[in-house]
Amino acid sequence: MDQLPNLGREQEMLTEMGMSSLDELFSDIPEDIRRDTPLPLRGPQSEEEIWADAQRLLGANVSLDDRPSFLAAGLARNFVPTMVGMLATRGEFLTSYTPYQPEVSQGMLQAMWEFQTMVSELVGLPVANVSMYDASTAAAEAITCAVRVHRRKSSQNNVVYVSMFVPPQRLEVIRNYTQGSGLEIRILEHLEDGHIDMDSAAEAAGCCAVYVEQPSAFGILDPGLMNLKEIIGEETALIVGVDVVSLGIVAPPGEWGADIVVGEGQPFGIGPTAGGPIYGIFACGERYTRQMPGRIVGLTSDVDGKRAFTLTLSTREQHIRRHRATSNICSNETLIALMGAMHMALLGPRGIERLALRVASATEATKRMVTSIDGIELVDPQAYNFREFAVKLPGQASDALAYLDTNGVLGGFDLGVWWDGMSNCLLIGADERTSESDIEALAAGLSSWLEEADS
Amino acid sequence: MSDLFAFNGAEGAGWSQPLPSLGVDESWSTVPEPLRRASPPGWPRASEPELVRHYTWLSRRNFGIDTGFYPLGSCTMKHNPRLNERIVQLPGIDRIHPLQPEHQIQGLLAIFFEMQEMLAICSGMDEVTLQPVAGAQGEFTAMRCIQEYHRSIGQDHRDKVIVPDSAHGTNPASAAMCGYDIIEIPSAADGRIDLAALKEAVGDDTAAMMITNPSTLGVFEPDISRAAEMVHTAGGQMYYDGANFNAILGKTDPGRMGFDAVHYNLHKTFSQPHGGGGPGSGPIGVKSHLAAFLPSPIANRRERVEDDPIGVGDGYWYVWKEVGESSIGKVQQWHGNSAAVVRAWAFYRRYGRELERMSEHAVLNANYLRHRIMNPDSDTAARMHAMPLDGAPAEVVKHEFTLSMSALKDAVGVTGRDVAKRLLDYGVMAPTLYFPMIVPECLMIEPTETESKEVMDRFAADFHTILGEDPEIVTTAPHSTDVRRVDEVWAARNLVLRHPGPE
C-alpha cells in the first residue's frame, strides 16, 4: 500500500467532489455484473517480504553462470558490461514511454537514432527500426513487409520460401503472422551437408520473399547464400536472419544481396532473461521503408533551426492507419534496444571483431574437443560453424543431457525436440565465456556417458 | 551537444575482454573466405567514461514518470517500484535460458503459475498464457485462437470483426493481421456503444467484437452485457481489450460482462517499466472453449511425490504443459517476456487481494482531477478564454477522462495540441492527444493511482492558467524545453534515418 499517496485522504477528496463514498465512483457498473466478494487472493506483502520470496523462488533456479553451459539455440550466454544496466535504468530512460512529445524526449530519440545507425552499419543496409519483439516476430514481419512490396510484380505472388533449417518455433510464429494474408509457405531445401540446395533456390525465383539464416539453426556459415539473390531475382526479397555477433567477422548480408536483415539483438545488451524481454533487429533497403513495421526515428530541426529528432513515418502505424497499418505493433522493446545500443557503442568496431573472433574460436575449440571423442561425429563435417554445431551421438541426446546434468554440465540442446529423426543429435553452443575447463567438463562428461552406455 | 559518432579514441578502448583462455588461435580461419567481413562497422570508438557521460547527458534530455506527472491517457503511466528492477537482476531470471529443463527453473515456473492463476481470477477467465509480449500481440494471439475455434466448429465463413470507432488502433490492426475484415461501428452521441448500430453489424459473418470497457472515453459501458448477448446470439465471440483494466480490478471482470477472451497489459496495470516504448507484456486469458487453441507451453503443477526433489518448497512440482494439436503455435519464440512477468508478480504481491484498493485510487484520482479541472473557482474561470468540454457526459468516469478543447479553439484559435505543448513548459508530460478521434480537439488524461492530491491540484491550476494565457504564447509553446516545436513534416519528407557515420 506504500504505492498509494492518497491513502487515508479518500474522504477529503470525495467530499470536495460532493460524494460520500468510494462506492459512488463505481455506481455506473450494473449491479448484475459487480463483484461482491473480495478477490480470492493472498494478502499484501511488504517490500522486504517480496524480496525474500523472490530470492527464494528465483534462487531455486539454476543459472547459466552456475555451471559449464553449452545451451544457446538462438540466445547467447553473454557478458553485458556493467555500465549498460546502470545507465539504462536511470529513471529518465526507464520510466518514459513512446516519445510522442519529441520536445521532452530528445534523449531517447537520439539514442534510438544512434541505435538505428549502428544496426545499419552492422548489417550493411541503410534503414533500421527501433526494435521488434524478438528475432522470430522480426522474421515474420519482414516476410509480410516484403510481400506488400513485391506481391504485385512477382510471378509467384502468393508464395514465400523459408529455409528448412529455421527452428520450428520460429516457423510457427511465421505461420501465425502470415496465415491471414493467405500466403503459401514453401520450404527451401538444404543439401545433406547443410548447405543450401541451389535447385530448390531456383524454384523460389519470382516468389515474394525467401527467408534464410546465416548462420543456420545448426550454426552453419554457408557461402552459397551469397549467390542466392542473383538466383531469385530483383522482384523477390532476400531476407536474412543473422547472429548479430557473427557480423563482427562475417560479411554483412546487405553487401551480398539481402533486402531485409533481421535477428536476435539479445547478445547486445541483456542476458538470456528466460526468453524475454529481448529484442529483434529489423533493417532494410530504402525500397521497403514505407512498408516496414515498427517505430522509426528521423532527424529534423525545431522552429529555431536547432537539430532535433522525432518519430517519423507514423502514417504506417496502427494508431493512424488502424486496420490498414503495416503492423499492429505498438509497444516494442525500445528499452532493451537502448541497452543494446550502449553495449554496441562500448564494443566499438574493434571490440565487435574481437568478440566475434572469441565466439568463433570457442566454437572451434569445443568442436575439436568433442569430435575427438570416439563415437561422436559432426552432423555436417565439412561446415564452418559460428556459435553452434550439431553432433550425432550413438544414443539419445536426451539421455546424454540428463547424464551431463547430473554431472553439473548443461550440455546443449536435444535436436529431437525440434526435428523428428534427430533425437540422437545434440546442438552444442559456445560463447565468449566458454573456458577450457568448461570444454573439458563437457568432453569428460560425454566420454564417461559413452563408457557407461557401453558397459 | 553530445554526438556518439564523434568519439574516436583509442582502438578497442571500450571493451575490457579477458585474455584468451582457450588453446586455439583466435583467427579468421573459422569463416569461409568469401564470407569474411572486409571492414568493420562504422561504430564509435568510445571508452566507458565517455559513454557514461554521453548516455547520462541523453537521459537528462528525456522525460519519464520519475521526472514528473505523466498523465498519458490509455497508457497507465504509474510509478515503477524499484524493488522490481532489483529482482530481475537476480541470476535466477537474468541468467536463465528458456530451454533449460524444468527441474532447473522451478522458481520461474512457480511464478508463472501464480501469475496465470491471479490473472484468471481477476478477469473471470479459465486459462491464461503469459506468452504474448505486448498488448497488441495479446490481441493478435486471442484473435488467432478465436479464428481457429471457429474453424474447428465449421464456422470458417465468419470473417468480420466489429470494433467501435473509439477503439485503440491496435484492435483493428490485430484483427486485420489475422485476415479479418473490419466493421467499424459509430459510437452513440454520449460516446457509448450504439446498440442499434451493433445490431445492424452483427450477423452470420461475425467472428468477434473487440471492445475495451471502460471505453477509451474512460466511461463504463452499462450495456456491455446486452452487447455480449447480441454478439453471442449471432455466433460471434467477445474480445476484451484489457488496456483499461486498471479501473475495475476487484469491482467487476470481463468474465461477468460476458467476454470470451481478454488481454492484460502487465506494463500498464502491473507497472512493468517500458522506457521509450517497450518492453510490454500482454498475456491473454480465455474461457475454457478457447483454451485448446492457446500457444504452448503453459505453466502447470502437480502435488509433489516422494521421489521429487524439493522444488521451491511449497509442496508442488512445476511443469510446462503443452496445449496440444489444436494450438495456434507460438507467437514469440520462447515463453514471452519472462522478466516482465516477474516484475508484475512482485507488483502484484504488494497488493494481493487488495488490488481492489489500487483500482479505487486510480478511479478516485481520475474523478478528482476531472472535478478540479471542470470546476475552477469564479476568479479563475473569469480569466480563462473558454472552458474545456467533457469528452463524455458522464456522472463519474473510471480511470481516465477526455476533454475537448474545441471551445478554446473557436474562441482564440488555441488547439488541443497547443495546450498539450504548453503543458510541457509547466514540467509535466502532455496527455494523450487527439484520441479517441470521436472527440474533437481531444486530450485524454489518466493520472493513475500513484499521483498525490497535490500533484493533481497543481496540474489543474496550471491547466487553468494555460487556458487564460496569451494565445500567442500557447500556440508557440513549448518555450523552455530542450528543443522547441519540432518539424515533423520535414522529418517525414527527408527521411534522415541514420547518422552519416564517423568522419
Short mmCIF file of C-alpha atoms in Angstrom, two decimals, chain B residues 60-241:
data_model
loop_
_atom_site.label_atom_id
_atom_site.label_comp_id
_atom_site.label_asym_id
_atom_site.label_seq_id
_atom_site.Cartn_x
_atom_site.Cartn_y
_atom_site.Cartn_z
CA ARG B 60 18.70 14.31 -18.82
CA ARG B 61 17.01 15.24 -22.07
CA ASN B 62 14.25 12.71 -21.54
CA PHE B 63 11.04 12.87 -19.56
CA GLY B 64 9.85 9.91 -17.51
CA ILE B 65 7.46 9.24 -14.65
CA ASP B 66 10.40 9.81 -12.35
CA THR B 67 10.77 13.31 -13.79
CA GLY B 68 7.19 14.39 -13.27
CA PHE B 69 3.48 13.86 -13.76
CA TYR B 70 2.81 11.69 -16.83
CA PRO B 71 -0.98 11.78 -17.44
CA LEU B 72 -0.79 9.96 -20.78
CA GLY B 73 -4.30 8.57 -21.14
CA SER B 74 -4.67 4.90 -22.05
CA CYS B 75 -1.05 4.20 -21.13
CA THR B 76 -1.44 3.93 -17.33
CA MET B 77 1.90 5.52 -16.55
CA LYS B 78 2.09 4.61 -12.89
CA HIS B 79 5.15 4.53 -10.67
CA ASN B 80 7.55 1.64 -11.28
CA PRO B 81 8.62 0.23 -7.90
CA ARG B 82 12.40 -0.07 -7.75
CA LEU B 83 12.34 -3.40 -5.94
CA ASN B 84 11.15 -4.96 -9.19
CA GLU B 85 14.29 -3.80 -11.00
CA ARG B 86 16.43 -5.30 -8.26
CA ILE B 87 14.63 -8.63 -8.52
CA VAL B 88 15.13 -9.05 -12.26
CA GLN B 89 18.87 -8.60 -11.81
CA LEU B 90 18.95 -11.88 -9.88
CA PRO B 91 20.77 -14.60 -11.85
CA GLY B 92 17.71 -16.81 -11.34
CA ILE B 93 15.96 -14.75 -14.02
CA ASP B 94 18.62 -12.72 -15.85
CA ARG B 95 20.86 -15.72 -16.48
CA ILE B 96 18.19 -18.26 -17.37
CA HIS B 97 17.73 -19.89 -20.76
CA PRO B 98 14.11 -20.60 -21.67
CA LEU B 99 15.01 -24.10 -22.88
CA GLN B 100 16.54 -25.22 -19.58
CA PRO B 101 14.93 -28.39 -18.20
CA GLU B 102 12.02 -27.99 -15.79
CA HIS B 103 13.96 -29.04 -12.71
CA GLN B 104 16.34 -26.10 -13.25
CA ILE B 105 13.60 -23.48 -13.45
CA GLN B 106 11.16 -24.46 -10.70
CA GLY B 107 11.13 -20.91 -9.31
CA LEU B 108 10.33 -19.36 -12.67
CA LEU B 109 7.56 -21.89 -13.30
CA ALA B 110 6.12 -21.24 -9.83
CA ILE B 111 5.97 -17.50 -10.53
CA PHE B 112 4.40 -18.13 -13.95
CA PHE B 113 1.80 -20.41 -12.39
CA GLU B 114 0.95 -17.91 -9.67
CA MET B 115 0.56 -15.14 -12.25
CA GLN B 116 -1.63 -17.27 -14.52
CA GLU B 117 -3.91 -18.08 -11.57
CA MET B 118 -4.06 -14.50 -10.37
CA LEU B 119 -4.85 -13.10 -13.82
CA ALA B 120 -7.54 -15.72 -14.39
CA ILE B 121 -9.16 -14.85 -11.06
CA CYS B 122 -9.04 -11.10 -11.65
CA SER B 123 -10.58 -11.39 -15.12
CA GLY B 124 -13.05 -14.25 -14.67
CA MET B 125 -11.30 -16.36 -17.31
CA ASP B 126 -10.44 -20.07 -17.20
CA GLU B 127 -6.97 -20.34 -18.73
CA VAL B 128 -4.12 -17.85 -19.15
CA THR B 129 -0.96 -17.79 -21.26
CA LEU B 130 1.83 -15.36 -20.49
CA GLN B 131 3.47 -15.72 -23.90
CA PRO B 132 2.33 -12.58 -25.80
CA VAL B 133 4.87 -9.83 -25.26
CA ALA B 134 2.73 -6.74 -25.79
CA GLY B 135 -0.92 -5.76 -25.69
CA ALA B 136 -1.18 -5.76 -29.47
CA GLN B 137 0.37 -9.21 -29.62
CA GLY B 138 -2.12 -10.37 -27.00
CA GLU B 139 -4.93 -9.12 -29.20
CA PHE B 140 -3.45 -10.89 -32.19
CA THR B 141 -2.98 -14.13 -30.24
CA ALA B 142 -6.54 -14.14 -28.92
CA MET B 143 -8.00 -13.35 -32.34
CA ARG B 144 -5.99 -16.24 -33.79
CA CYS B 145 -7.46 -18.52 -31.10
CA ILE B 146 -10.96 -17.32 -31.97
CA GLN B 147 -10.23 -17.88 -35.65
CA GLU B 148 -9.09 -21.47 -35.06
CA TYR B 149 -12.03 -22.08 -32.73
CA HIS B 150 -14.43 -21.05 -35.47
CA ARG B 151 -12.60 -23.23 -37.99
CA SER B 152 -12.86 -26.17 -35.57
CA ILE B 153 -16.65 -25.93 -35.44
CA GLY B 154 -17.17 -25.41 -39.15
CA GLN B 155 -17.67 -21.67 -38.91
CA ASP B 156 -14.84 -20.67 -41.26
CA HIS B 157 -17.11 -18.25 -43.04
CA ARG B 158 -17.09 -15.85 -40.09
CA ASP B 159 -14.71 -13.25 -41.49
CA LYS B 160 -15.85 -9.97 -39.89
CA VAL B 161 -14.64 -8.35 -36.70
CA ILE B 162 -16.62 -5.49 -35.21
CA VAL B 163 -14.83 -2.64 -33.44
CA PRO B 164 -16.25 0.64 -32.13
CA ASP B 165 -14.88 3.80 -33.72
CA SER B 166 -13.41 4.71 -30.33
CA ALA B 167 -11.27 1.54 -30.19
CA HIS B 168 -7.49 1.56 -29.86
CA GLY B 169 -5.87 1.35 -33.30
CA THR B 170 -4.25 -1.93 -32.39
CA ASN B 171 -7.68 -3.67 -32.29
CA PRO B 172 -8.48 -3.32 -36.00
CA ALA B 173 -4.80 -3.75 -36.91
CA SER B 174 -4.50 -7.02 -34.97
CA ALA B 175 -7.72 -8.43 -36.41
CA ALA B 176 -6.70 -7.41 -39.93
CA MET B 177 -3.38 -9.24 -39.48
CA CYS B 178 -5.37 -12.42 -38.86
CA GLY B 179 -7.09 -11.86 -42.18
CA TYR B 180 -10.37 -10.46 -40.85
CA ASP B 181 -12.39 -7.69 -42.44
CA ILE B 182 -13.14 -4.87 -40.05
CA ILE B 183 -16.55 -3.37 -39.44
CA GLU B 184 -16.26 -0.13 -37.53
CA ILE B 185 -19.43 0.91 -35.77
CA PRO B 186 -20.08 4.50 -34.70
CA SER B 187 -20.45 5.33 -31.02
CA ALA B 188 -23.69 6.76 -29.72
CA ALA B 189 -23.91 10.50 -29.09
CA ASP B 190 -22.82 10.00 -25.47
CA GLY B 191 -19.75 8.05 -26.59
CA ARG B 192 -21.06 4.65 -25.51
CA ILE B 193 -21.87 1.58 -27.59
CA ASP B 194 -24.67 2.21 -30.05
CA LEU B 195 -26.70 -0.98 -29.69
CA ALA B 196 -28.71 -0.17 -32.79
CA ALA B 197 -25.53 0.12 -34.83
CA LEU B 198 -24.26 -3.10 -33.30
CA LYS B 199 -27.50 -4.84 -34.21
CA GLU B 200 -27.02 -3.72 -37.81
CA ALA B 201 -23.46 -5.01 -37.83
CA VAL B 202 -23.80 -8.45 -36.28
CA GLY B 203 -24.74 -11.44 -38.35
CA ASP B 204 -23.78 -14.85 -39.56
CA ASP B 205 -20.42 -13.50 -40.72
CA THR B 206 -19.47 -12.06 -37.32
CA ALA B 207 -16.33 -13.64 -35.91
CA ALA B 208 -15.93 -11.35 -32.92
CA MET B 209 -16.37 -7.98 -31.38
CA MET B 210 -13.35 -6.24 -29.86
CA ILE B 211 -14.01 -3.63 -27.23
CA THR B 212 -12.50 -2.11 -24.13
CA ASN B 213 -14.53 -1.39 -21.02
CA PRO B 214 -14.32 1.20 -19.57
CA SER B 215 -14.15 2.68 -23.03
CA THR B 216 -11.38 4.90 -24.31
CA LEU B 217 -13.50 7.81 -23.07
CA GLY B 218 -13.00 6.45 -19.56
CA VAL B 219 -16.67 5.62 -19.27
CA PHE B 220 -18.10 2.29 -18.16
CA GLU B 221 -20.38 0.74 -20.78
CA PRO B 222 -23.62 -0.06 -18.96
CA ASP B 223 -24.94 -2.04 -21.93
CA ILE B 224 -21.96 -4.34 -22.14
CA SER B 225 -23.94 -7.45 -21.20
CA ARG B 226 -26.56 -6.68 -23.86
CA ALA B 227 -23.83 -6.19 -26.44
CA ALA B 228 -22.25 -9.51 -25.47
CA GLU B 229 -25.59 -11.22 -25.73
CA MET B 230 -26.20 -9.80 -29.20
CA VAL B 231 -22.79 -10.91 -30.44
CA HIS B 232 -23.11 -14.36 -28.87
CA THR B 233 -26.60 -14.86 -30.28
CA ALA B 234 -25.18 -14.17 -33.72
CA GLY B 235 -22.49 -16.79 -33.06
CA GLY B 236 -19.62 -14.36 -32.53
CA GLN B 237 -17.03 -14.13 -29.75
CA MET B 238 -16.41 -11.22 -27.39
CA TYR B 239 -12.87 -9.89 -27.03
CA TYR B 240 -11.89 -7.63 -24.13
CA ASP B 241 -9.06 -5.16 -24.72
#
